């Protein structure tokens, strides 16, 4: 059986899906790419059995599950999720939120409230830095747009650093999210792919660099030194704190915490 999964189209996801792309037609998993805000619909419609999507979706939607052992996380600096402001951070009154994002735009607002005492009027706008800053005091950009946005003359906050200041925990930006019936076999395949990506990280980084043309060795540094792909108890504590703060500040209305889908036993795992 070939499974279908949805994935964000960003560099930081490549170590989790590169194996499937290398296997091509032999892959047991087909990967479809879409921006974070559109991935949950793929899951809800049944067109994908799992989606590598913003962790916020797993917190706001009842009945979500997470494949164990895999995430897109940081333990500090994120680089690709940043707030850019024309005014000092404490003076932000209005903020443009990247409309392709689910998790990062909630986290950015929590950071402004908790770390700076700022509750800005927020508006969803397409991810164009110049257009966003023409309309608002500040903006939030994510993914490759957040990585390459121009900081010149602006006040800049890295949301990964700010979360670490607030919590001293990792932040789970995205995970493999499914419904209650996510197959254990699929969870195993996703874990296998993560392990393959970690073993071949230089290859993955080189391939990504040829696609995005980031300056110097920034792509390699980003994937090998900034990003983290584990999902430990510490990561889950960070996710639970994010849930608590989202509830506290009204970004979540109900408390739903996803259960983990553990991979099938190694003896039963499908070879890839």
Coordinates of C-alpha atoms in Angstrom, one line a residue:
X1 CA 0.0 0.0 0.0
X2 CA 1.2 3.5 -0.8
X3 CA 0.4 6.1 1.8
X4 CA -0.1 9.8 0.9
X5 CA 1.1 12.5 3.2
X6 CA 1.0 16.3 3.0
X7 CA 4.1 18.4 3.7
X8 CA 5.1 22.0 4.1
X9 CA 7.2 23.2 1.1
X10 CA 10.1 24.5 3.3
X11 CA 13.7 23.6 3.6
X12 CA 13.3 22.6 7.3
X13 CA 11.0 19.7 6.2
X14 CA 13.4 18.1 3.8
X15 CA 15.2 15.8 6.3
X16 CA 11.9 14.2 7.1
X17 CA 10.8 13.5 3.5
X18 CA 14.0 13.3 1.4
X19 CA 14.1 9.5 1.6
X20 CA 10.7 9.2 0.0
X21 CA 11.7 11.6 -2.8
X22 CA 14.9 9.5 -3.4
X23 CA 12.9 6.3 -3.6
X24 CA 10.7 7.8 -6.3
X25 CA 8.1 5.3 -7.6
X26 CA 9.4 2.7 -5.2
X27 CA 8.5 4.8 -2.2
X28 CA 5.7 3.5 0.1
X29 CA 4.8 7.1 0.8
X30 CA 3.8 9.8 -1.7
X31 CA 4.5 13.4 -0.6
X32 CA 2.3 16.3 -1.6
X33 CA 3.3 19.8 -0.8
X34 CA 1.2 22.7 0.5
X35 CA 1.5 25.7 2.8
X36 CA 0.7 25.0 6.4
X37 CA -2.7 26.7 6.5
X38 CA -4.0 24.4 3.7
X39 CA -2.6 21.1 5.0
X40 CA -5.3 20.3 7.6
X41 CA -8.0 20.2 4.9
X42 CA -6.0 17.4 3.2
X43 CA -6.2 15.4 6.4
X44 CA -9.9 16.2 7.0
X45 CA -10.8 15.2 3.4
X46 CA -9.0 11.9 3.6
X47 CA -6.7 12.8 0.7
X48 CA -3.7 12.3 3.1
X49 CA -3.2 10.0 6.0
X50 CA -0.8 12.3 7.8
X51 CA 0.3 15.9 7.3
X52 CA 3.6 17.5 8.4
X53 CA 1.8 20.6 9.7
X54 CA 1.8 23.3 12.3
X55 CA 1.5 21.9 15.8
X56 CA -1.3 24.4 16.5
X57 CA -3.6 22.3 14.4
X58 CA -3.1 19.3 16.7
X59 CA -4.1 21.5 19.7
X60 CA -7.2 23.2 18.2
X61 CA -8.8 20.1 16.5
X62 CA -10.3 17.3 18.6
X63 CA -9.2 13.8 17.8
X64 CA -5.8 14.6 16.3
X65 CA -2.8 12.3 16.8
X66 CA 1.0 12.8 16.3
X67 CA 3.4 10.2 14.9
X68 CA 5.9 9.5 17.7
X69 CA 9.6 10.4 17.4
X70 CA 9.4 13.1 14.7
X71 CA 9.0 16.8 14.6
X72 CA 10.3 20.1 13.2
X73 CA 11.6 21.7 16.4
X74 CA 14.2 24.1 17.7
X75 CA 15.9 24.3 21.1
X76 CA 16.7 27.9 20.7
X77 CA 17.3 30.1 17.6
X78 CA 14.9 29.4 14.8
X79 CA 16.1 31.9 12.1
X80 CA 13.1 31.1 9.8
X81 CA 10.3 32.4 12.1
X82 CA 10.8 36.1 12.9
X83 CA 9.0 39.3 13.8
X84 CA 10.2 42.4 11.9
X85 CA 9.1 45.8 13.2
X86 CA 9.5 49.4 12.0
X87 CA 9.2 50.6 15.6
X88 CA 10.7 49.4 18.9
X89 CA 9.1 46.1 19.9
X90 CA 7.4 47.6 23.0
X91 CA 5.7 50.2 20.7
X92 CA 4.1 47.8 18.3
X93 CA 0.4 48.6 17.9
X94 CA -0.5 46.7 14.7
X95 CA 1.0 43.5 13.2
X96 CA 0.6 41.6 9.9
X97 CA 0.5 37.9 10.3
X98 CA 1.7 35.6 7.5
X99 CA -1.6 34.0 6.2
X100 CA 0.2 30.8 5.3
X101 CA 1.0 30.1 8.9
X102 CA -0.9 28.4 11.8
X103 CA 1.5 27.9 14.7
X104 CA 4.0 30.7 14.2
X105 CA 1.5 33.5 14.2
X106 CA 0.0 32.4 17.5
X107 CA 3.5 32.0 19.0
X108 CA 4.5 35.4 17.9
X109 CA 1.5 37.0 19.6
X110 CA 2.1 35.0 22.8
X111 CA 5.8 36.2 22.8
X112 CA 4.8 39.8 22.4
X113 CA 2.3 39.6 25.3
X114 CA 4.4 37.5 27.6
X115 CA 7.9 38.9 27.0
X116 CA 7.0 42.5 26.1
X117 CA 3.6 43.3 27.4
X118 CA 2.3 44.0 23.9
X119 CA -1.0 42.9 22.5
X120 CA -1.1 44.2 18.9
X121 CA -4.0 44.4 16.6
X122 CA -3.4 41.5 14.2
X123 CA -4.3 41.1 10.6
X124 CA -3.7 38.1 8.2
X125 CA -1.8 39.2 5.1
X126 CA 0.0 37.4 2.3
X127 CA 3.7 36.8 3.1
X128 CA 5.3 39.8 1.4
X129 CA 7.5 41.8 3.8
X130 CA 7.3 45.1 2.0
X131 CA 3.5 45.0 1.6
X132 CA 3.0 43.9 5.2
X133 CA 5.2 46.6 6.7
X134 CA 3.5 49.3 4.5
X135 CA 0.2 48.4 6.2
X136 CA 1.3 47.6 9.8
X137 CA 4.0 48.4 12.4
X138 CA 5.4 44.9 12.3
X139 CA 5.0 41.5 10.5
X140 CA 5.6 37.8 11.1
X141 CA 7.2 35.8 8.4
X142 CA 7.9 32.0 8.4
X143 CA 9.7 29.3 6.5
X144 CA 12.0 30.3 3.6
X145 CA 10.4 33.8 3.6
X146 CA 11.3 34.3 7.2
X147 CA 14.8 33.0 6.6
X148 CA 15.6 35.3 3.7
X149 CA 13.6 38.5 4.7
X150 CA 15.6 41.7 4.9
X151 CA 16.3 42.9 8.5
X152 CA 18.0 46.1 7.5
X153 CA 16.8 49.1 9.5
X154 CA 14.2 47.0 11.4
X155 CA 13.8 45.6 14.9
X156 CA 13.9 41.8 14.7
X157 CA 12.9 39.1 17.1
X158 CA 13.7 35.4 16.5
X159 CA 10.7 33.5 17.8
X160 CA 12.8 30.5 18.7
X161 CA 15.1 32.5 20.9
X162 CA 12.1 34.3 22.5
X163 CA 10.4 31.0 23.3
X164 CA 13.5 29.6 25.0
X165 CA 13.7 32.8 27.1
X166 CA 10.0 32.3 28.1
X167 CA 10.0 28.5 28.7
X168 CA 13.5 27.0 28.7
X169 CA 11.9 24.2 26.6
X170 CA 12.1 23.2 22.9
X171 CA 9.4 24.5 20.6
X172 CA 7.6 22.1 18.3
X173 CA 6.8 24.0 15.1
X174 CA 5.3 21.1 13.2
X175 CA 4.8 17.3 13.5
X176 CA 3.3 14.4 11.5
X177 CA -0.3 14.9 12.5
X178 CA -3.1 12.4 11.7
X179 CA -6.6 11.3 12.8
X180 CA -7.3 8.7 15.4
X181 CA -6.8 6.0 12.8
X182 CA -3.3 6.9 11.7
X183 CA -1.7 3.5 10.9
X184 CA 1.2 2.4 13.1
X185 CA 2.8 1.2 9.8
X186 CA 2.8 4.8 8.5
X187 CA 4.2 6.1 11.8
X188 CA 7.1 3.6 11.4
X189 CA 7.7 4.7 7.8
X190 CA 7.8 8.3 8.9
X191 CA 10.3 7.5 11.7
X192 CA 12.4 5.5 9.2
X193 CA 12.5 8.5 6.9
X194 CA 13.6 10.8 9.7
X195 CA 16.4 8.5 10.6
X196 CA 17.5 8.2 7.0
X197 CA 17.4 12.0 6.8
X198 CA 19.6 12.4 9.8
X199 CA 22.1 9.8 8.5
X200 CA 22.2 11.6 5.1
X201 CA 22.0 15.2 6.4
X202 CA 24.9 16.5 4.3
X203 CA 23.3 15.1 1.1
X204 CA 19.9 16.6 2.1
X205 CA 21.5 20.0 2.8
X206 CA 23.4 20.0 -0.4
X207 CA 20.3 19.2 -2.4
X208 CA 18.3 21.9 -0.6
X209 CA 21.1 24.5 -1.2
X210 CA 20.9 23.9 -4.9
X211 CA 17.2 24.6 -4.8
X212 CA 17.1 27.7 -2.6
X213 CA 20.5 29.3 -3.3
X214 CA 20.9 30.7 0.2
X215 CA 24.2 32.5 0.7
X216 CA 27.3 30.6 1.7
X217 CA 26.8 27.5 3.8
X218 CA 23.7 28.9 5.6
X219 CA 21.5 26.1 4.4
X220 CA 23.8 23.4 5.8
X221 CA 24.1 25.3 9.1
X222 CA 20.4 25.7 9.3
X223 CA 19.7 22.0 8.9
X224 CA 22.6 20.7 11.0
X225 CA 22.8 23.3 13.8
X226 CA 19.5 25.1 14.1
X227 CA 16.8 22.6 13.4
X228 CA 15.9 19.6 15.6
X229 CA 13.8 16.6 14.5
X230 CA 13.2 14.7 17.7
X231 CA 10.0 14.5 19.7
X232 CA 11.0 13.7 23.3
X233 CA 9.2 14.2 26.6
X234 CA 10.9 17.6 26.8
X235 CA 9.4 18.5 23.4
X236 CA 6.0 17.4 24.6
X237 CA 6.3 19.6 27.7
X238 CA 7.0 22.5 25.4
X239 CA 3.9 21.7 23.3
X240 CA 1.8 21.5 26.5
X241 CA 3.0 24.9 27.7
X242 CA 2.2 26.4 24.2
X243 CA -1.3 25.0 24.6
X244 CA -1.6 26.5 28.1
X245 CA -0.5 29.9 26.9
X246 CA -2.7 29.7 23.8
X247 CA -5.7 29.0 26.1
X248 CA -4.7 31.8 28.5
X249 CA -4.6 34.4 25.8
X250 CA -7.6 33.3 23.9
X251 CA -6.0 31.7 20.8
X252 CA -7.5 28.4 21.8
X253 CA -11.1 28.0 23.0
X254 CA -11.0 24.3 24.1
X255 CA -8.4 22.0 25.5
X256 CA -7.5 19.1 23.2
X257 CA -4.1 17.4 23.4
X258 CA -3.1 14.9 20.7
X259 CA -2.2 11.3 21.5
X260 CA 0.9 9.7 20.1
X261 CA 0.9 7.0 17.5
X262 CA 3.8 4.7 18.2
X263 CA 5.6 2.9 15.3
X264 CA 4.9 -0.7 14.9
X265 CA 7.5 -3.0 16.4
X266 CA 10.8 -3.2 14.5
X267 CA 10.1 -6.8 13.6
X268 CA 7.0 -5.8 11.8
X269 CA 8.4 -2.7 10.2
X270 CA 8.2 -2.4 6.4
X271 CA 11.6 -2.2 4.7
X272 CA 12.2 0.9 2.6

